[in-house]
Short mmCIF file of C-alpha atoms and ligand atoms in Angstrom, two decimals:
data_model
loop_
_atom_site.label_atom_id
_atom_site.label_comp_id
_atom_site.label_asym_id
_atom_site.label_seq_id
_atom_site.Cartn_x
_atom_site.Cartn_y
_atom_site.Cartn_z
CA UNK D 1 23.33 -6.11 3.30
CA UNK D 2 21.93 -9.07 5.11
CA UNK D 3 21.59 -12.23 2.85
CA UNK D 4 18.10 -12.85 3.89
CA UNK D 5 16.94 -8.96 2.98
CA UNK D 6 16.62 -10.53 -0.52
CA UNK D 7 13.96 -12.10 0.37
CA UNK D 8 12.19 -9.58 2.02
CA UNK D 9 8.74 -9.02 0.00
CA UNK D 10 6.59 -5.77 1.02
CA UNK D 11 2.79 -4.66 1.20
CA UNK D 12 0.44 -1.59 -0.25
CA UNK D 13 -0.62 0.00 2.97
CA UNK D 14 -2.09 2.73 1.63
CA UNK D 15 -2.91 5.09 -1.60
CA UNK D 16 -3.81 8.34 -2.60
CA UNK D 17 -5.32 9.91 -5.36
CA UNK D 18 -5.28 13.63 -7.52
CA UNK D 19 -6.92 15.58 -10.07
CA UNK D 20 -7.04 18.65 -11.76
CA UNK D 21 -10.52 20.30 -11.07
CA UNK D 22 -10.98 21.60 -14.69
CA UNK D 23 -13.54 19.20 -16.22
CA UNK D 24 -13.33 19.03 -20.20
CA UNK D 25 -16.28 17.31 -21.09
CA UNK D 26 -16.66 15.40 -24.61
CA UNK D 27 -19.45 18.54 -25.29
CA UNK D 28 -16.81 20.59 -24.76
CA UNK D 29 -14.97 19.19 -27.18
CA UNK D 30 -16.99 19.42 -29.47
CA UNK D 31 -17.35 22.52 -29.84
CA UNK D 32 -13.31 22.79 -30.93
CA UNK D 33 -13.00 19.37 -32.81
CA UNK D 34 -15.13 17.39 -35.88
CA UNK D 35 -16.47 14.68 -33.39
CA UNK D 36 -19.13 13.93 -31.34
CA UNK D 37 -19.78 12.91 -27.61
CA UNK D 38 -21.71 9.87 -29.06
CA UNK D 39 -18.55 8.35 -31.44
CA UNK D 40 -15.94 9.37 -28.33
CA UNK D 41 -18.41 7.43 -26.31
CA UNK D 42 -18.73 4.54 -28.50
CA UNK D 43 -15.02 4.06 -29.09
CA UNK D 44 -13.63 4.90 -26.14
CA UNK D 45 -16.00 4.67 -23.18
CA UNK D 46 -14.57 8.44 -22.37
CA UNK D 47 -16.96 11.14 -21.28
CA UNK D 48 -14.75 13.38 -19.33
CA UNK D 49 -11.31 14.10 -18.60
CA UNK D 50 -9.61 16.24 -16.01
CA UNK D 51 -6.88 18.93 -17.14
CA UNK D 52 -4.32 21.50 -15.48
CA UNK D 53 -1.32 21.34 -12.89
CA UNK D 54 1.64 20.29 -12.54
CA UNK D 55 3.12 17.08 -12.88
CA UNK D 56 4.83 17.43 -9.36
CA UNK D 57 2.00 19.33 -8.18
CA UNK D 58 -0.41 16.13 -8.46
CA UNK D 59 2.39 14.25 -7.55
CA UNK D 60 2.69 16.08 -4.45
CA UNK D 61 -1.08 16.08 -3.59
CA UNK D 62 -1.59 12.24 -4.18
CA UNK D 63 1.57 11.37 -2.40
CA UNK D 64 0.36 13.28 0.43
CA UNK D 65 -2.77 11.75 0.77
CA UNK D 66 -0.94 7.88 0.68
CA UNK D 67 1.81 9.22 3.33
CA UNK D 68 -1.41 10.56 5.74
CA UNK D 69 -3.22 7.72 5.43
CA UNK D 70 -0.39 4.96 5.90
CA UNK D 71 0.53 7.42 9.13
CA UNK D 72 4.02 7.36 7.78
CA UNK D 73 6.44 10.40 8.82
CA UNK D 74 8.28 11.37 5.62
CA UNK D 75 11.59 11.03 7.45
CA UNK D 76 11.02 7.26 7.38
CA UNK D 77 10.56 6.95 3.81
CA UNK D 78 13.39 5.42 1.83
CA UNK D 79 13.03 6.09 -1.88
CA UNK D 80 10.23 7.87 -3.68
CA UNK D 81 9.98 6.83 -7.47
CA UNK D 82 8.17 9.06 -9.70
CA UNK D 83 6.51 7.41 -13.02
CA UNK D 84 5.77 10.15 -15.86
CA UNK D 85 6.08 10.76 -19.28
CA UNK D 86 5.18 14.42 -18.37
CA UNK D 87 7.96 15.56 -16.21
CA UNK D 88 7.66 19.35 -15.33
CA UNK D 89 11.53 20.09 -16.26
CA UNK D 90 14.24 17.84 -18.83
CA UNK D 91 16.33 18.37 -15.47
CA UNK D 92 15.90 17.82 -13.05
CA UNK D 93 13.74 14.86 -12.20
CA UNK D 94 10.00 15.81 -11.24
CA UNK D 95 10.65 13.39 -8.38
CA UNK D 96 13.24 15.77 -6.19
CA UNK D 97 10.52 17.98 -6.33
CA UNK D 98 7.90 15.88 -5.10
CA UNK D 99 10.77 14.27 -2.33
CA UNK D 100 11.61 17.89 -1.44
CA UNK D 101 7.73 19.41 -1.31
CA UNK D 102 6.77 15.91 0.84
CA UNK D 103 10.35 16.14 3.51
CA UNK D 104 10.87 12.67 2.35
CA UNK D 105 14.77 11.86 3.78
CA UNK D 106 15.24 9.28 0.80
CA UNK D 107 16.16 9.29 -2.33
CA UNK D 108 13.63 10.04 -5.80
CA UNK D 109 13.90 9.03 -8.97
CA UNK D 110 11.46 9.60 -12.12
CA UNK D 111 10.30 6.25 -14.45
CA UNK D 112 9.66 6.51 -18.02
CA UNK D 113 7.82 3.54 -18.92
CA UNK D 114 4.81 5.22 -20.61
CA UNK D 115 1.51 4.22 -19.36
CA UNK D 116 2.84 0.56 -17.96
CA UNK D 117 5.07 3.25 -15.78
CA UNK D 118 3.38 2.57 -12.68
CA UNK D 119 3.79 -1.08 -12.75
CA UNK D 120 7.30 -1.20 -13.46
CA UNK D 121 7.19 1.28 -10.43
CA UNK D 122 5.48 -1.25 -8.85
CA UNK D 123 8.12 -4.07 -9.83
CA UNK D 124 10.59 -1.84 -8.81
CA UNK D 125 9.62 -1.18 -5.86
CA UNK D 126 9.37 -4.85 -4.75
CA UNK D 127 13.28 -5.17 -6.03
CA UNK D 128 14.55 -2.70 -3.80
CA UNK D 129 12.37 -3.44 -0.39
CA UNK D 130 13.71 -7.08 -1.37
CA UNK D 131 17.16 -5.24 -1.41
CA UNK D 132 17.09 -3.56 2.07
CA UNK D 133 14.79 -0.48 1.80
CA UNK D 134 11.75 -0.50 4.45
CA UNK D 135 9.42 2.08 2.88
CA UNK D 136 8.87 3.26 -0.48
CA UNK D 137 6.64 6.06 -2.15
CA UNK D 138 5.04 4.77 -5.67
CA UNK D 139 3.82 7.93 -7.79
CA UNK D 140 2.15 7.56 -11.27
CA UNK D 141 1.63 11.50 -12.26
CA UNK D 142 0.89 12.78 -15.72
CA UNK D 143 0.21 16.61 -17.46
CA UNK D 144 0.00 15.26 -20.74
CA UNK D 145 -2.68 17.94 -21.99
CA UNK D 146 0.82 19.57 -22.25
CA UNK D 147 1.53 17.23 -25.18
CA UNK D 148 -1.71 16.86 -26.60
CA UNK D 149 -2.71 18.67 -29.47
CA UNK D 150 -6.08 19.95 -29.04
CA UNK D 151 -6.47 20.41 -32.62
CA UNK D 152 -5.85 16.65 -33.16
CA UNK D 153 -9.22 14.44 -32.61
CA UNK D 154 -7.21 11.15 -32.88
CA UNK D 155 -5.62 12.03 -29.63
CA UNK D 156 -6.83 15.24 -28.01
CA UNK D 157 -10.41 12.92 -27.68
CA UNK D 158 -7.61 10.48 -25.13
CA UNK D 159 -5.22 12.21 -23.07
CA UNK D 160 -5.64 14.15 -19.34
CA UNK D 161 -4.01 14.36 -16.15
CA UNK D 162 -3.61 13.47 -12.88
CA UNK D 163 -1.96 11.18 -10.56
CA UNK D 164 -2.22 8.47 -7.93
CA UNK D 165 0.15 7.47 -4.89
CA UNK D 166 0.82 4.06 -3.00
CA UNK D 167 2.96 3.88 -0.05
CA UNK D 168 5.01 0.08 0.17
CA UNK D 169 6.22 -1.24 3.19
CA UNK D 170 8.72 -4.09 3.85
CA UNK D 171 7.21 -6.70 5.40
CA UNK D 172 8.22 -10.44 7.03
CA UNK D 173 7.75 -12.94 4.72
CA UNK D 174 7.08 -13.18 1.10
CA UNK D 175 4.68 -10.02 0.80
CA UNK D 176 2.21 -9.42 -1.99
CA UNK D 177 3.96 -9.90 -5.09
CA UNK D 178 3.19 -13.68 -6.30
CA UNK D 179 4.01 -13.18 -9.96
CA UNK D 180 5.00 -10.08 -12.42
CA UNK D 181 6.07 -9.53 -16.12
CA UNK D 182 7.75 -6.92 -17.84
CA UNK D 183 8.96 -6.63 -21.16
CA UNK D 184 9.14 -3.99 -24.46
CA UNK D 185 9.34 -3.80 -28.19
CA UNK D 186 11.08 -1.02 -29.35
CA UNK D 187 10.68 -1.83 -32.61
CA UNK D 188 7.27 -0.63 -32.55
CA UNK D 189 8.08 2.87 -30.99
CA UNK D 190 6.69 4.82 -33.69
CA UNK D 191 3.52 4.32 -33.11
CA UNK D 192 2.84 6.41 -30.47
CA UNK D 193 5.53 9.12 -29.77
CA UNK D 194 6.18 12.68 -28.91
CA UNK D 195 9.03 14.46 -29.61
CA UNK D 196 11.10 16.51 -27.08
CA UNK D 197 8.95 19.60 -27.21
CA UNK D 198 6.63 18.31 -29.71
CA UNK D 199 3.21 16.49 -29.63
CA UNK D 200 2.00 12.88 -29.23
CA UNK D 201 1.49 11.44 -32.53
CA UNK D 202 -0.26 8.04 -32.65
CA UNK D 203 -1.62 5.11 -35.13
CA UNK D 204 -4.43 4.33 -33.40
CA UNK D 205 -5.62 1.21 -34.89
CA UNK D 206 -2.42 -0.24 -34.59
CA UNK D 207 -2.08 0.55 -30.82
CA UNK D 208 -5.00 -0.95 -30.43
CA UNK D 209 -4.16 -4.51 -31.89
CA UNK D 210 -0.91 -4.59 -29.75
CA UNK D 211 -2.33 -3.23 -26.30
CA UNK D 212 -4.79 -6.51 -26.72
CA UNK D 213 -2.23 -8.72 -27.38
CA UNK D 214 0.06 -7.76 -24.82
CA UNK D 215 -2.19 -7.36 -22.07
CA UNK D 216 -3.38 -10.79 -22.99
CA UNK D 217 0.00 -11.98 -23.21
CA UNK D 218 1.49 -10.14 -19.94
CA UNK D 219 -1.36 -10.49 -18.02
CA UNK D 220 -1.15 -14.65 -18.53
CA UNK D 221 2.59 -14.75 -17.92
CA UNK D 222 1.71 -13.13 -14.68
CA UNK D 223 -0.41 -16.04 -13.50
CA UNK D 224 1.75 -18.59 -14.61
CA UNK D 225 3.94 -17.44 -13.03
CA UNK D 226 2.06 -16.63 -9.44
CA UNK D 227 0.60 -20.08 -9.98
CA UNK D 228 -2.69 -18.85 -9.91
CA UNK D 229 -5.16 -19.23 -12.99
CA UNK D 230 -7.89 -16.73 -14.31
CA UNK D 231 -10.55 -17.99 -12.09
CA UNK D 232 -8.69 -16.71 -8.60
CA UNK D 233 -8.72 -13.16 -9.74
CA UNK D 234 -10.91 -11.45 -7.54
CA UNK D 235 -10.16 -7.69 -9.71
CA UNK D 236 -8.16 -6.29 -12.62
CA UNK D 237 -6.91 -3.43 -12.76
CA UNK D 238 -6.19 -2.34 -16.50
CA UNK D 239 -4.62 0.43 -18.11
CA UNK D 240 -7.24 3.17 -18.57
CA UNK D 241 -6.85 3.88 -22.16
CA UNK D 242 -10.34 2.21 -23.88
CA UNK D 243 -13.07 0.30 -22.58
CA UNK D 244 -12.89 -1.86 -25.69
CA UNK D 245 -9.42 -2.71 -25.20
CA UNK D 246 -10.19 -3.48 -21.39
CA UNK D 247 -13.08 -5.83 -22.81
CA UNK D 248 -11.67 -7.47 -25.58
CA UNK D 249 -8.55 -8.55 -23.18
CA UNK D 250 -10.52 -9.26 -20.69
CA UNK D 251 -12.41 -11.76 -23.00
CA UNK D 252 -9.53 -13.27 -24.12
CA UNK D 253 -8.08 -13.49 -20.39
CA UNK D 254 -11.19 -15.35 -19.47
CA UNK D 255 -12.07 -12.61 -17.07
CA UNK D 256 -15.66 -11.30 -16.61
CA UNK D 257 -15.94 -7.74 -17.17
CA UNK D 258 -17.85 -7.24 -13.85
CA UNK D 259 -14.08 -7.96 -12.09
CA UNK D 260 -12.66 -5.15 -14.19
CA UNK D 261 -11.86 -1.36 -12.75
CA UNK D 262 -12.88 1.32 -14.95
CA UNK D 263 -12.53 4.58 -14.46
CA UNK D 264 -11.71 6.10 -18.01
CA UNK D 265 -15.65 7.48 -18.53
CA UNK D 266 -14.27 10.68 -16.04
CA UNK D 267 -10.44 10.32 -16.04
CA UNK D 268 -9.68 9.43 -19.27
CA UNK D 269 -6.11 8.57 -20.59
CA UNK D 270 -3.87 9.47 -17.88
CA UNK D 271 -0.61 7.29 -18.31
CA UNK D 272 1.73 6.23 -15.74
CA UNK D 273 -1.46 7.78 -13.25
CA UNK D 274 -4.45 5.55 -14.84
CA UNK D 275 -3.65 2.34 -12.77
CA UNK D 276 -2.96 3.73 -9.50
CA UNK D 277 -6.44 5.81 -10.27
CA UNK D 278 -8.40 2.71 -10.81
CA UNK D 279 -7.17 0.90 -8.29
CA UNK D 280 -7.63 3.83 -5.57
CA UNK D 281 -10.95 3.74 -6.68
CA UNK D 282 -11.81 0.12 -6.61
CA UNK D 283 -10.36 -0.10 -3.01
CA UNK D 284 -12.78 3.27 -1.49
CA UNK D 285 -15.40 1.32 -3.33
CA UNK D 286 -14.89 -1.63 -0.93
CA UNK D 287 -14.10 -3.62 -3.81
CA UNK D 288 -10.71 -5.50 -2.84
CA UNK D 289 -11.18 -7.59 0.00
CA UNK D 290 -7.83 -8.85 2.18
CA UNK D 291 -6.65 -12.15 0.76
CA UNK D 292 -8.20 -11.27 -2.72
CA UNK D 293 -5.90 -11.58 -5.61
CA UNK D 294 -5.23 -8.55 -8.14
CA UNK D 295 -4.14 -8.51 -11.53
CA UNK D 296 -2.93 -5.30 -12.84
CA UNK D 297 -1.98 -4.92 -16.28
CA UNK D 298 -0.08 -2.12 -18.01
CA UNK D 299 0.57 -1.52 -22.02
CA UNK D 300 2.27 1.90 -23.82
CA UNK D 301 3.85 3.48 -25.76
CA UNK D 302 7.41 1.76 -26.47
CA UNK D 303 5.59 -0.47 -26.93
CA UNK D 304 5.93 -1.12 -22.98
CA UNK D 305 3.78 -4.15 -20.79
CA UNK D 306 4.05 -4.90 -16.97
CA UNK D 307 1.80 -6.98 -15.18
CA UNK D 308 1.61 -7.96 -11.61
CA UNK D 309 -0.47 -9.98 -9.51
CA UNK D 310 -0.84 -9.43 -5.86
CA UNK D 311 -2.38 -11.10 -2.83
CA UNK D 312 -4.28 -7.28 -1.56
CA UNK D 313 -3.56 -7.26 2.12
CA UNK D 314 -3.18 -3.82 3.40
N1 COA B 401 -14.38 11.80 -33.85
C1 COA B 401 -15.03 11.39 -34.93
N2 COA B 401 -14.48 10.62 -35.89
C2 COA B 401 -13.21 10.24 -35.71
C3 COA B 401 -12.46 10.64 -34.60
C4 COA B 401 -13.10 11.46 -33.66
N3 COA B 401 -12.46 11.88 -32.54
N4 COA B 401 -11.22 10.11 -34.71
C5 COA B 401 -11.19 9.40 -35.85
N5 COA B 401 -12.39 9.49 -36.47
C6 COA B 401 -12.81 8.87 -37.72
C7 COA B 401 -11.64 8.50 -38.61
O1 COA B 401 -11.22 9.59 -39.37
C8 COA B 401 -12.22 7.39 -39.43
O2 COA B 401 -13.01 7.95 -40.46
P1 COA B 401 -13.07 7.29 -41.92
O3 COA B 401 -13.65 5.91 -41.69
O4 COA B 401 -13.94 8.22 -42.66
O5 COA B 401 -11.65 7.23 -42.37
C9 COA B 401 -13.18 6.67 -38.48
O6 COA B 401 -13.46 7.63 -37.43
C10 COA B 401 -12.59 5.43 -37.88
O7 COA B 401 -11.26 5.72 -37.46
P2 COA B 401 -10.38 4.67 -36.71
O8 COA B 401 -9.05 5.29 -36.42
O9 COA B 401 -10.41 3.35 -37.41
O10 COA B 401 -11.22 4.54 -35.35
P3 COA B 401 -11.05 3.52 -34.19
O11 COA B 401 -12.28 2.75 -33.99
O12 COA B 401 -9.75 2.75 -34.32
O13 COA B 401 -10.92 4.49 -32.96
C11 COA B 401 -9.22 5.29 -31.48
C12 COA B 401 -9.85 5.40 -32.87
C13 COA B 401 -8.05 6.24 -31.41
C14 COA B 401 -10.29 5.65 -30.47
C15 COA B 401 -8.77 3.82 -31.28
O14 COA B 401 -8.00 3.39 -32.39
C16 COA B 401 -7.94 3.64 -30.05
O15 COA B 401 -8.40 3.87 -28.94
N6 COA B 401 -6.69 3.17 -30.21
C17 COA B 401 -5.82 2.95 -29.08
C18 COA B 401 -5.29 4.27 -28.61
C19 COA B 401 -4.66 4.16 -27.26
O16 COA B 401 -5.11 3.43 -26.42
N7 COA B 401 -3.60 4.93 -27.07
C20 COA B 401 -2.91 4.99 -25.83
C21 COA B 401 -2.13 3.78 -25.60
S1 COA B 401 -1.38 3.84 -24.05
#
């Protein structure tokens, strides 16, 4: 491998996006569970969520859609990495699925980072372009209706599906990727798990707390160390878990809320798929401009972080 492919950084050229088309409404809910649209409203900024598929089956559908739109052939595609909590099978990985369904010639792995999946995808995906590959795949895809009690209203109010692509291309010079930050504390685990075959199981108030610290903490370490400050962040793109969360970190980050992605009112929780979702969005919208710099910030269960900021030119 050539000395200088280290330094090889790499560009978003294109994304892709995929949902179930079952709509569960918080009415709907309702009708099942002791809550009301008004308090899921209130406490979550949910008011729909999307459920059904596959894990690979949204995988394949957003992946699709980035691969059309970048114009790539999926014979040129080196690696395809997979983030899910949710994959369809123990073994194999949802990924060879999605790499055989798509005719990508590379190789596919699945990430199990929880819902800061996609950025460590992300991270990842830098590390390896910087290692030699030319094109990479990015997939954040999530059933996790499949582990979601529906008679539970501390989580069944939370958790969907569906999944969003980005394709990443090697490019001359240093790319993108001006700072990133991972990290995890095990120790706190327990408070929001699922057993093999079991359902998620979560203390709430306590996930809370954390996700706002660590997305404060994360997203700052990110800017130090891109050199950038608060102020030069043009959009953030959150974890879609609760608009509360997303506002009290983005207080404490110093970041209006008008420079925040949100897209939890109709997608709600959908893991390792929620960033890759709000930032598909934000760039149909016309939001991202080139040049503008992006913060994204991930937090789950693990407890997991990742944050990234990136100069958008795609
Ligand atoms: N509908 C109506 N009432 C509900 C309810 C529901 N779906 N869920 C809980 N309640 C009740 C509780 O029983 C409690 O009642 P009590 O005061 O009589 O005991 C009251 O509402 C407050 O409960 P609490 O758990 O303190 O609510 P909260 O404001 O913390 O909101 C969550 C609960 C789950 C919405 C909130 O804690 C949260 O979003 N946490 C983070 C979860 C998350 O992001 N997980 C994914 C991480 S990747």
């Amino acid at each position: 491998m050539a000395e200088d492919s280290l330094m090889r950084g790499a560009v978003i050229r294109s994304w892709g996006t995929a949902l179930p088309p079952k709509v569960v409404t918080n009415h709907d809910l309702e009708q099942t569970l002791d809550t009301s649209d008004e308090w899921i409203v209130e406490r979550t900024g949910i008011r729909e969520r999307r459920v059904g598929g596959t894990t690979s089956g949204l995988a394949i559908e957003a992946g699709r859609q980035a691969l059309d739109r970048a114009g790539w052939d999926p014979s040129t595609v080196d690696l395809v990495i997979l983030a899910t909590t949710t994959p369809d099978q123990q073994v194999p990985a949802s990924a060879s699925t999605v790499q055989n369904e798509l005719g990508i010639a590379g190789g596919a792995f699945d990430l199990n980072a929880a819902c800061s999946g996609f950025v460590y995808a992300l991270i990842a995906g830098h590390g390896l372009i910087g290692a030699g590959m030319s094109r990479v795949l990015l997939i954040g895809a999530e059933t996790l209706s499949r582990i979601t009690d529906w008679d539970d209203r501390g989580t069944a109010i939370l958790f969907a599906d569906g999944a969003g692509a980005v394709t990443l291309e090697a490019v001359d010079g240093p790319g993108q990727l001006l700072g990133w930050d991972l990290g995890s504390d095990g120790s706190a685990r327990h408070i929001l798990d699922a057993d093999i075959g079991g359902y998620l199981e979560m203390d709430g108030r306590e996930v809370f707390r954390r996700a706002v610290r660590v997305m404060v903490e994360s997203g700052n370490t990110a800017l130090e160390r891109a050199g950038v400050s608060a102020s030069d962040i043009s959009l953030v793109v959150p974890h879609q878990a609760n608009i509360r969360i997303i506002e009290s970190a983005c207080t404490r980050l110093d970041i209006p809320m008008e420079r925040a992605v949100s897209v939890l009112d109709r997608t709600g929780n959908t893991s390792s798929a929620s960033i890759p979702l709000a930032l598909a969005d934000a760039a149909d919208a016309g939001r991202i401009s080139p040049g503008d710099l992006v913060l994204l910030v991930g937090f789950g269960a693990g407890m997991t972080w990742a944050s990234a900021v990136l100069r958008w030119q795609p």
